[in-house]
Amino acid sequence: MVRLRAYVFFIFILLGVRCKEGSMPDVSEGLPDQIVHEFVLQESASGRRLYRLTAIEAVVLEREGRIDVKSPEVVFYDDGGAVYSRLRADAGVVLSRNEDLVARGNVVVETAESTRLYTDSLVWNNTRKLILTDAVVTIESPKGRIVGKGLVADAGLNKIEIVSEVRGSSNYEFAP
């Protein structure tokens, strides 16, 4: 009789544990699918290289459709394959669906012509091939310095629109 009670008790314990297992959340839900050190992502269209992103580390979250990158550097290429500009930041997120990039923390974009854009965050819209931000920006070039809030620009910083609060200085001299 004691053996039978022990056996019945053991079965109840197993059933109880089994029920709890079914109601427990999936442990892998919050975990990354991959962690990649010395990450490299190449983006091209019709065989033409558009940009190359490198990062110290990438955390791939496939279910969320994103890749979190640490210390990203993005090199943008012009139509001829020459380096157009470089973007550096403390951190970033690549959205897998469209290869858009969000850069955060000490963001610097430097062109081949030595123009530099400084801000705390920006978005590279891969579909439109534009840099966008609502944050404060500073643009420095050999011709002067401009500060403003919000920006829309191409990757080479050749076409720049500062949205508001624009001020600046220049050593450029106008001819009469």
XYZ file of N, CA and C in Angstrom:
528
model
N 0.817 -1.194 0.000
C 0.000 0.000 0.000
C 0.865 1.265 0.000
N 1.948 1.246 0.752
C 2.858 2.386 0.789
C 3.482 2.582 -0.591
N 3.828 1.459 -1.233
C 4.403 1.551 -2.589
C 3.394 2.161 -3.563
N 2.138 1.759 -3.449
C 1.106 2.275 -4.333
C 0.931 3.772 -4.133
N 0.924 4.219 -2.886
C 0.807 5.657 -2.599
C 2.006 6.418 -3.170
N 3.169 5.885 -3.011
C 4.375 6.530 -3.550
C 4.302 6.615 -5.066
N 3.821 5.544 -5.690
C 3.691 5.512 -7.147
C 2.670 6.552 -7.619
N 1.516 6.621 -6.958
C 0.479 7.601 -7.306
C 1.004 9.017 -7.079
N 1.683 9.230 -5.971
C 2.271 10.535 -5.674
C 3.271 10.935 -6.763
N 4.103 10.007 -7.180
C 5.093 10.248 -8.238
C 4.401 10.632 -9.550
N 3.322 9.967 -9.909
C 2.587 10.282 -11.134
C 1.984 11.681 -11.046
N 1.416 12.067 -9.902
C 0.877 13.418 -9.737
C 1.968 14.483 -9.887
N 3.130 14.193 -9.352
C 4.249 15.139 -9.495
C 4.620 15.288 -10.958
N 4.736 14.173 -11.678
C 5.061 14.230 -13.104
C 4.015 15.007 -13.882
N 2.753 14.742 -13.603
C 1.677 15.463 -14.294
C 1.725 16.955 -13.965
N 1.991 17.282 -12.728
C 2.087 18.686 -12.317
C 3.230 19.393 -13.012
N 4.379 18.758 -13.086
C 5.543 19.349 -13.770
C 5.249 19.501 -15.246
N 4.638 18.489 -15.831
C 4.324 18.537 -17.259
C 3.380 19.698 -17.575
N 2.368 19.924 -16.744
C 1.443 21.037 -16.951
C 2.169 22.370 -16.854
N 3.060 22.505 -15.891
C 3.799 23.749 -15.744
C 4.712 24.000 -16.933
N 5.318 22.934 -17.474
C 6.202 23.088 -18.633
C 5.439 23.655 -19.821
N 4.210 23.186 -20.013
C 3.414 23.665 -21.139
C 3.054 25.137 -21.024
N 2.974 25.670 -19.814
C 2.579 27.057 -19.640
C 3.769 28.011 -19.529
N 4.976 27.476 -19.497
C 6.156 28.323 -19.369
C 6.465 29.014 -20.695
N 6.946 30.255 -20.660
C 7.289 30.951 -21.902
C 8.508 30.310 -22.557
N 8.596 30.504 -23.859
C 9.732 29.996 -24.622
C 10.981 30.765 -24.210
N 11.990 30.057 -23.752
C 13.217 30.674 -23.252
C 13.946 31.427 -24.365
N 13.809 30.973 -25.600
C 14.562 31.583 -26.705
C 13.941 32.872 -27.230
N 12.756 33.285 -26.734
C 12.081 34.476 -27.260
C 12.930 35.735 -27.189
N 13.659 35.957 -26.105
C 14.432 37.175 -25.950
C 15.880 37.048 -26.391
N 16.271 35.877 -26.834
C 17.663 35.643 -27.205
C 17.902 35.972 -28.671
N 19.117 36.433 -29.004
C 19.429 36.708 -30.407
C 19.585 35.411 -31.198
N 19.364 35.505 -32.504
C 19.564 34.346 -33.370
C 21.045 34.105 -33.613
N 21.815 35.182 -33.675
C 23.265 35.089 -33.866
C 23.936 36.288 -33.223
N 25.172 36.090 -32.802
C 26.042 37.192 -32.409
C 27.292 37.044 -33.260
N 27.605 38.077 -34.036
C 28.712 38.011 -34.973
C 29.753 39.057 -34.598
N 30.985 38.620 -34.423
C 32.097 39.539 -34.167
C 32.748 39.882 -35.501
N 33.219 41.123 -35.644
C 33.808 41.625 -36.885
C 32.818 41.446 -38.045
N 31.645 42.026 -37.858
C 30.525 41.928 -38.793
C 30.776 42.772 -40.047
N 30.395 42.241 -41.219
C 30.501 42.962 -42.487
C 29.210 42.735 -43.273
N 28.630 43.825 -43.784
C 27.435 43.763 -44.620
C 27.693 44.594 -45.862
N 27.569 43.986 -47.046
C 27.747 44.691 -48.319
C 26.374 44.899 -48.942
N 26.096 46.080 -49.414
C 24.840 46.371 -50.110
C 25.175 46.782 -51.535
N 24.520 46.128 -52.498
C 24.762 46.463 -53.908
C 23.451 46.398 -54.675
N 23.469 46.993 -55.847
C 22.307 46.967 -56.740
C 22.814 46.816 -58.159
N 22.324 45.805 -58.852
C 22.729 45.527 -60.234
C 24.248 45.423 -60.364
N 24.884 44.812 -59.404
C 26.327 44.622 -59.440
C 27.135 45.842 -59.011
N 26.469 46.952 -58.736
C 27.162 48.177 -58.319
C 27.146 48.264 -56.803
N 28.332 48.431 -56.239
C 28.468 48.511 -54.780
C 27.903 49.846 -54.291
N 26.977 49.781 -53.311
C 26.359 50.988 -52.754
C 27.025 51.396 -51.441
N 27.137 50.438 -50.515
C 27.820 50.721 -49.257
C 28.330 49.433 -48.634
N 29.225 49.614 -47.681
C 29.787 48.490 -46.913
C 29.741 48.891 -45.447
N 29.068 48.089 -44.635
C 28.961 48.341 -43.210
C 29.835 47.332 -42.474
N 30.686 47.826 -41.587
C 31.460 46.955 -40.703
C 31.135 47.359 -39.267
N 31.243 46.396 -38.351
C 30.982 46.673 -36.941
C 31.792 45.704 -36.089
N 32.122 46.154 -34.888
C 32.841 45.309 -33.943
C 32.011 44.070 -33.625
N 30.691 44.275 -33.458
C 29.804 43.181 -33.097
C 28.416 43.448 -33.656
N 27.736 42.378 -34.048
C 26.354 42.470 -34.520
C 25.515 41.431 -33.801
N 24.346 41.847 -33.359
C 23.391 40.944 -32.714
C 22.205 40.828 -33.667
N 22.016 39.640 -34.227
C 20.982 39.407 -35.231
C 19.705 38.951 -34.523
N 18.646 39.711 -34.750
C 17.325 39.412 -34.175
C 16.361 39.216 -35.346
N 16.336 38.006 -35.903
C 15.557 37.734 -37.112
C 14.069 37.966 -36.919
N 13.515 37.547 -35.780
C 12.069 37.715 -35.552
C 11.677 39.182 -35.544
N 12.570 40.044 -35.095
C 12.290 41.476 -35.061
C 12.707 42.162 -36.350
N 13.397 41.449 -37.243
C 13.809 42.003 -38.527
C 14.874 43.075 -38.403
N 15.816 42.838 -37.475
C 16.841 43.858 -37.286
C 18.166 43.243 -36.859
N 19.210 44.044 -37.053
C 20.550 43.682 -36.612
C 21.078 44.869 -35.814
N 21.370 44.659 -34.531
C 21.951 45.706 -33.692
C 23.466 45.638 -33.847
N 24.091 46.771 -34.182
C 25.533 46.785 -34.415
C 26.234 47.726 -33.441
N 27.432 47.318 -33.031
C 28.240 48.101 -32.101
C 29.388 48.734 -32.880
N 29.576 50.042 -32.717
C 30.619 50.817 -33.407
C 30.582 50.619 -34.921
N 29.439 50.922 -35.549
C 29.369 50.731 -37.002
C 30.185 51.775 -37.764
N 30.722 51.339 -38.890
C 31.339 52.240 -39.865
C 30.753 51.868 -41.215
N 30.188 52.859 -41.904
C 29.583 52.634 -43.207
C 30.369 53.438 -44.236
N 30.828 52.752 -45.283
C 31.520 53.411 -46.390
C 30.546 53.431 -47.566
N 30.212 54.643 -48.045
C 29.312 54.808 -49.177
C 30.151 54.986 -50.443
N 29.682 54.396 -51.553
C 30.402 54.453 -52.822
C 29.586 55.217 -53.854
N 30.287 55.982 -54.726
C 29.599 56.688 -55.799
C 29.376 55.742 -56.976
N 28.795 56.262 -58.065
C 28.475 55.434 -59.231
C 29.712 54.789 -59.850
N 30.868 55.416 -59.709
C 32.108 54.876 -60.268
C 32.828 53.918 -59.338
N 32.299 53.707 -58.136
C 32.922 52.793 -57.182
C 33.912 53.448 -56.237
N 34.091 54.773 -56.351
C 34.997 55.486 -55.447
C 34.280 55.775 -54.128
N 35.056 55.942 -53.053
C 34.475 56.238 -51.743
C 33.872 57.638 -51.775
N 32.611 57.703 -51.416
C 31.809 58.920 -51.401
C 31.922 59.603 -50.041
N 31.666 58.774 -48.991
C 31.714 59.274 -47.623
C 31.787 58.098 -46.654
N 32.096 58.430 -45.386
C 32.162 57.438 -44.312
C 31.302 57.906 -43.155
N 30.550 56.985 -42.584
C 29.727 57.259 -41.416
C 30.272 56.423 -40.266
N 30.436 57.048 -39.094
C 30.854 56.339 -37.884
C 29.898 56.720 -36.760
N 29.639 55.747 -35.866
C 28.747 56.002 -34.728
C 29.079 55.024 -33.610
N 28.523 55.295 -32.420
C 28.710 54.393 -31.290
C 27.909 53.107 -31.464
N 26.696 53.228 -32.006
C 25.814 52.073 -32.149
C 24.873 52.296 -33.321
N 24.232 51.225 -33.740
C 23.291 51.347 -34.842
C 22.373 50.149 -34.931
N 21.380 50.284 -35.800
C 20.436 49.211 -36.079
C 20.245 49.158 -37.586
N 20.400 47.952 -38.149
C 20.103 47.730 -39.565
C 18.749 47.042 -39.616
N 17.812 47.628 -40.349
C 16.492 47.028 -40.506
C 16.557 46.088 -41.702
N 16.384 44.806 -41.455
C 16.586 43.773 -42.471
C 15.655 43.915 -43.669
N 14.462 44.392 -43.456
C 13.469 44.477 -44.530
C 13.946 45.342 -45.686
N 14.560 46.491 -45.402
C 14.925 47.427 -46.459
C 16.368 47.914 -46.373
N 17.140 47.372 -45.431
C 18.546 47.738 -45.225
C 18.714 49.197 -44.790
N 17.662 49.808 -44.228
C 17.812 51.134 -43.623
C 18.718 51.006 -42.411
N 19.401 52.092 -42.077
C 20.319 52.090 -40.940
C 19.978 53.250 -40.024
N 19.872 52.973 -38.730
C 19.719 53.999 -37.712
C 21.041 54.057 -36.965
N 21.674 55.229 -36.923
C 22.951 55.405 -36.220
C 22.726 56.305 -35.019
N 23.352 55.938 -33.864
C 23.167 56.702 -32.630
C 24.495 56.888 -31.915
N 24.647 58.039 -31.292
C 25.798 58.304 -30.438
C 27.033 58.739 -31.204
N 27.413 60.001 -31.052
C 28.623 60.547 -31.676
C 28.711 60.212 -33.160
N 27.655 60.517 -33.889
C 27.595 60.201 -35.311
C 28.401 61.233 -36.095
N 29.284 60.738 -36.965
C 30.089 61.594 -37.836
C 30.016 61.032 -39.252
N 29.702 61.899 -40.209
C 29.767 61.547 -41.625
C 30.832 62.446 -42.231
N 31.824 61.842 -42.884
C 32.913 62.606 -43.495
C 32.997 62.256 -44.972
N 33.023 63.300 -45.817
C 33.096 63.079 -47.260
C 34.546 63.057 -47.730
N 34.726 62.656 -48.969
C 36.059 62.645 -49.577
C 36.617 64.067 -49.702
N 35.735 65.067 -49.729
C 36.155 66.482 -49.845
C 36.332 67.142 -48.480
N 36.389 66.379 -47.417
C 36.636 66.861 -46.053
C 35.481 67.630 -45.427
N 34.286 67.456 -45.917
C 33.111 68.007 -45.235
C 32.704 67.007 -44.168
N 32.383 67.520 -42.977
C 31.999 66.644 -41.865
C 30.639 67.051 -41.318
N 29.821 66.052 -41.054
C 28.513 66.221 -40.423
C 28.589 65.566 -39.050
N 28.195 66.325 -38.007
C 28.171 65.816 -36.637
C 26.738 65.883 -36.121
N 26.288 64.810 -35.478
C 24.968 64.779 -34.859
C 24.929 63.634 -33.853
N 23.833 63.539 -33.084
C 23.754 62.430 -32.130
C 22.970 61.246 -32.671
N 22.214 61.451 -33.763
C 21.474 60.337 -34.364
C 21.045 60.703 -35.782
N 20.950 59.686 -36.611
C 20.440 59.887 -37.969
C 19.961 58.569 -38.528
N 19.263 58.660 -39.657
C 18.767 57.484 -40.368
C 19.290 57.545 -41.791
N 19.817 56.409 -42.273
C 20.128 56.266 -43.697
C 18.941 55.542 -44.308
N 18.180 56.252 -45.151
C 17.038 55.657 -45.837
C 17.572 55.043 -47.124
N 17.671 53.731 -47.149
C 18.299 53.035 -48.263
C 17.482 53.126 -49.546
N 16.167 53.156 -49.442
C 15.312 53.241 -50.617
C 15.469 54.597 -51.305
N 15.453 55.667 -50.518
C 15.559 57.026 -51.071
C 16.997 57.497 -51.211
N 17.955 56.753 -50.639
C 19.389 57.097 -50.663
C 19.620 58.462 -50.024
N 19.023 58.651 -48.822
C 19.114 59.927 -48.119
C 19.485 59.736 -46.655
N 20.190 60.722 -46.110
C 20.460 60.823 -44.686
C 19.393 61.748 -44.107
N 18.741 61.312 -43.022
C 17.664 62.087 -42.408
C 17.881 62.162 -40.902
N 17.589 63.319 -40.314
C 17.597 63.445 -38.858
C 16.742 64.632 -38.437
N 16.208 64.549 -37.229
C 15.504 65.661 -36.601
C 16.378 66.299 -35.530
N 17.553 65.746 -35.308
C 18.453 66.194 -34.246
C 19.241 67.436 -34.677
N 19.945 68.021 -33.733
C 20.846 69.146 -34.008
C 22.015 68.618 -34.833
N 22.387 69.374 -35.860
C 23.500 68.986 -36.732
C 24.508 70.123 -36.824
N 25.759 69.739 -37.004
C 26.826 70.691 -37.300
C 27.518 70.191 -38.553
N 27.681 71.084 -39.526
C 28.383 70.736 -40.757
C 29.588 71.648 -40.867
N 30.755 71.029 -40.982
C 32.000 71.780 -41.126
C 32.643 71.404 -42.444
N 33.132 72.421 -43.144
C 33.856 72.200 -44.393
C 34.964 73.242 -44.482
N 35.851 73.105 -45.443
C 36.881 74.136 -45.615
C 36.291 75.531 -45.857
N 35.025 75.600 -46.295
C 34.380 76.883 -46.590
C 33.674 77.503 -45.402
N 33.440 76.735 -44.312
C 32.750 77.318 -43.165
C 32.082 76.279 -42.303
N 31.244 76.797 -41.395
C 30.573 75.960 -40.403
C 29.109 76.367 -40.320
N 28.206 75.377 -40.329
C 26.769 75.628 -40.229
C 26.205 74.734 -39.133
N 25.311 75.313 -38.324
C 24.633 74.565 -37.274
C 23.134 74.728 -37.501
N 22.383 73.670 -37.283
C 20.933 73.743 -37.449
C 20.264 72.553 -36.803
N 18.965 72.480 -37.001
C 18.197 71.373 -36.442
C 17.442 70.700 -37.574
N 17.626 69.371 -37.681
C 16.980 68.598 -38.733
C 17.754 68.696 -40.034
N 17.783 67.581 -40.772
C 18.574 67.563 -41.998
C 18.057 66.495 -42.943
N 18.129 66.809 -44.228
C 17.921 65.852 -45.311
C 19.103 66.063 -46.252
N 19.861 64.972 -46.540
C 21.054 65.117 -47.381
C 21.335 63.822 -48.121
N 22.084 63.938 -49.213
C 22.568 62.735 -49.891
C 23.813 62.227 -49.164
N 24.278 61.036 -49.510
C 25.401 60.417 -48.800
C 26.701 61.192 -48.968
N 26.852 61.912 -50.064
C 28.062 62.687 -50.293
C 28.014 64.085 -49.709
N 26.914 64.429 -49.061
C 26.679 65.764 -48.486
C 26.831 66.859 -49.539
N 26.450 66.546 -50.767
C 26.463 67.542 -51.843
C 25.165 68.341 -51.871
N 24.064 67.679 -51.553
C 22.753 68.332 -51.500
C 22.272 68.241 -50.060
N 22.258 69.371 -49.372
C 21.910 69.408 -47.952
C 20.765 70.377 -47.734
N 19.767 69.931 -46.986
C 18.688 70.818 -46.541
C 18.635 70.752 -45.026
N 18.909 71.887 -44.385
C 18.776 71.971 -42.937
C 17.385 72.523 -42.661
N 16.651 71.841 -41.804
C 15.234 72.111 -41.626
C 14.952 73.402 -40.871
N 15.662 73.652 -39.748
C 15.346 74.857 -38.971
C 16.538 75.302 -38.141
N 16.381 76.499 -37.552
C 17.376 77.073 -36.631
C 18.782 77.099 -37.236
N 18.879 77.564 -38.467
C 20.161 77.572 -39.177
C 20.970 78.801 -38.792
N 22.245 78.565 -38.494
C 23.181 79.661 -38.265
C 24.557 79.165 -38.671
N 25.429 80.079 -39.017
C 26.751 79.632 -39.427
C 27.708 80.766 -39.684
N 28.912 80.379 -40.091
C 29.945 81.351 -40.415
C 30.780 80.780 -41.558
N 31.410 81.709 -42.301
C 32.206 81.274 -43.437
C 33.314 82.264 -43.690
N 34.408 81.763 -44.226
C 35.476 82.658 -44.649
C 35.378 82.934 -46.145
N 34.246 82.556 -46.734
C 34.005 82.758 -48.147
C 33.779 84.257 -48.419
N 34.438 84.789 -49.420
C 34.294 86.210 -49.761
C 33.498 86.341 -51.047
N 32.477 87.202 -50.987
C 31.647 87.458 -52.157
C 32.279 88.542 -53.008
N 32.324 88.315 -54.309
C 32.862 89.337 -55.223
C 31.773 90.374 -55.520
N 32.154 91.683 -55.615
C 31.156 92.711 -55.874
C 30.602 92.646 -57.286
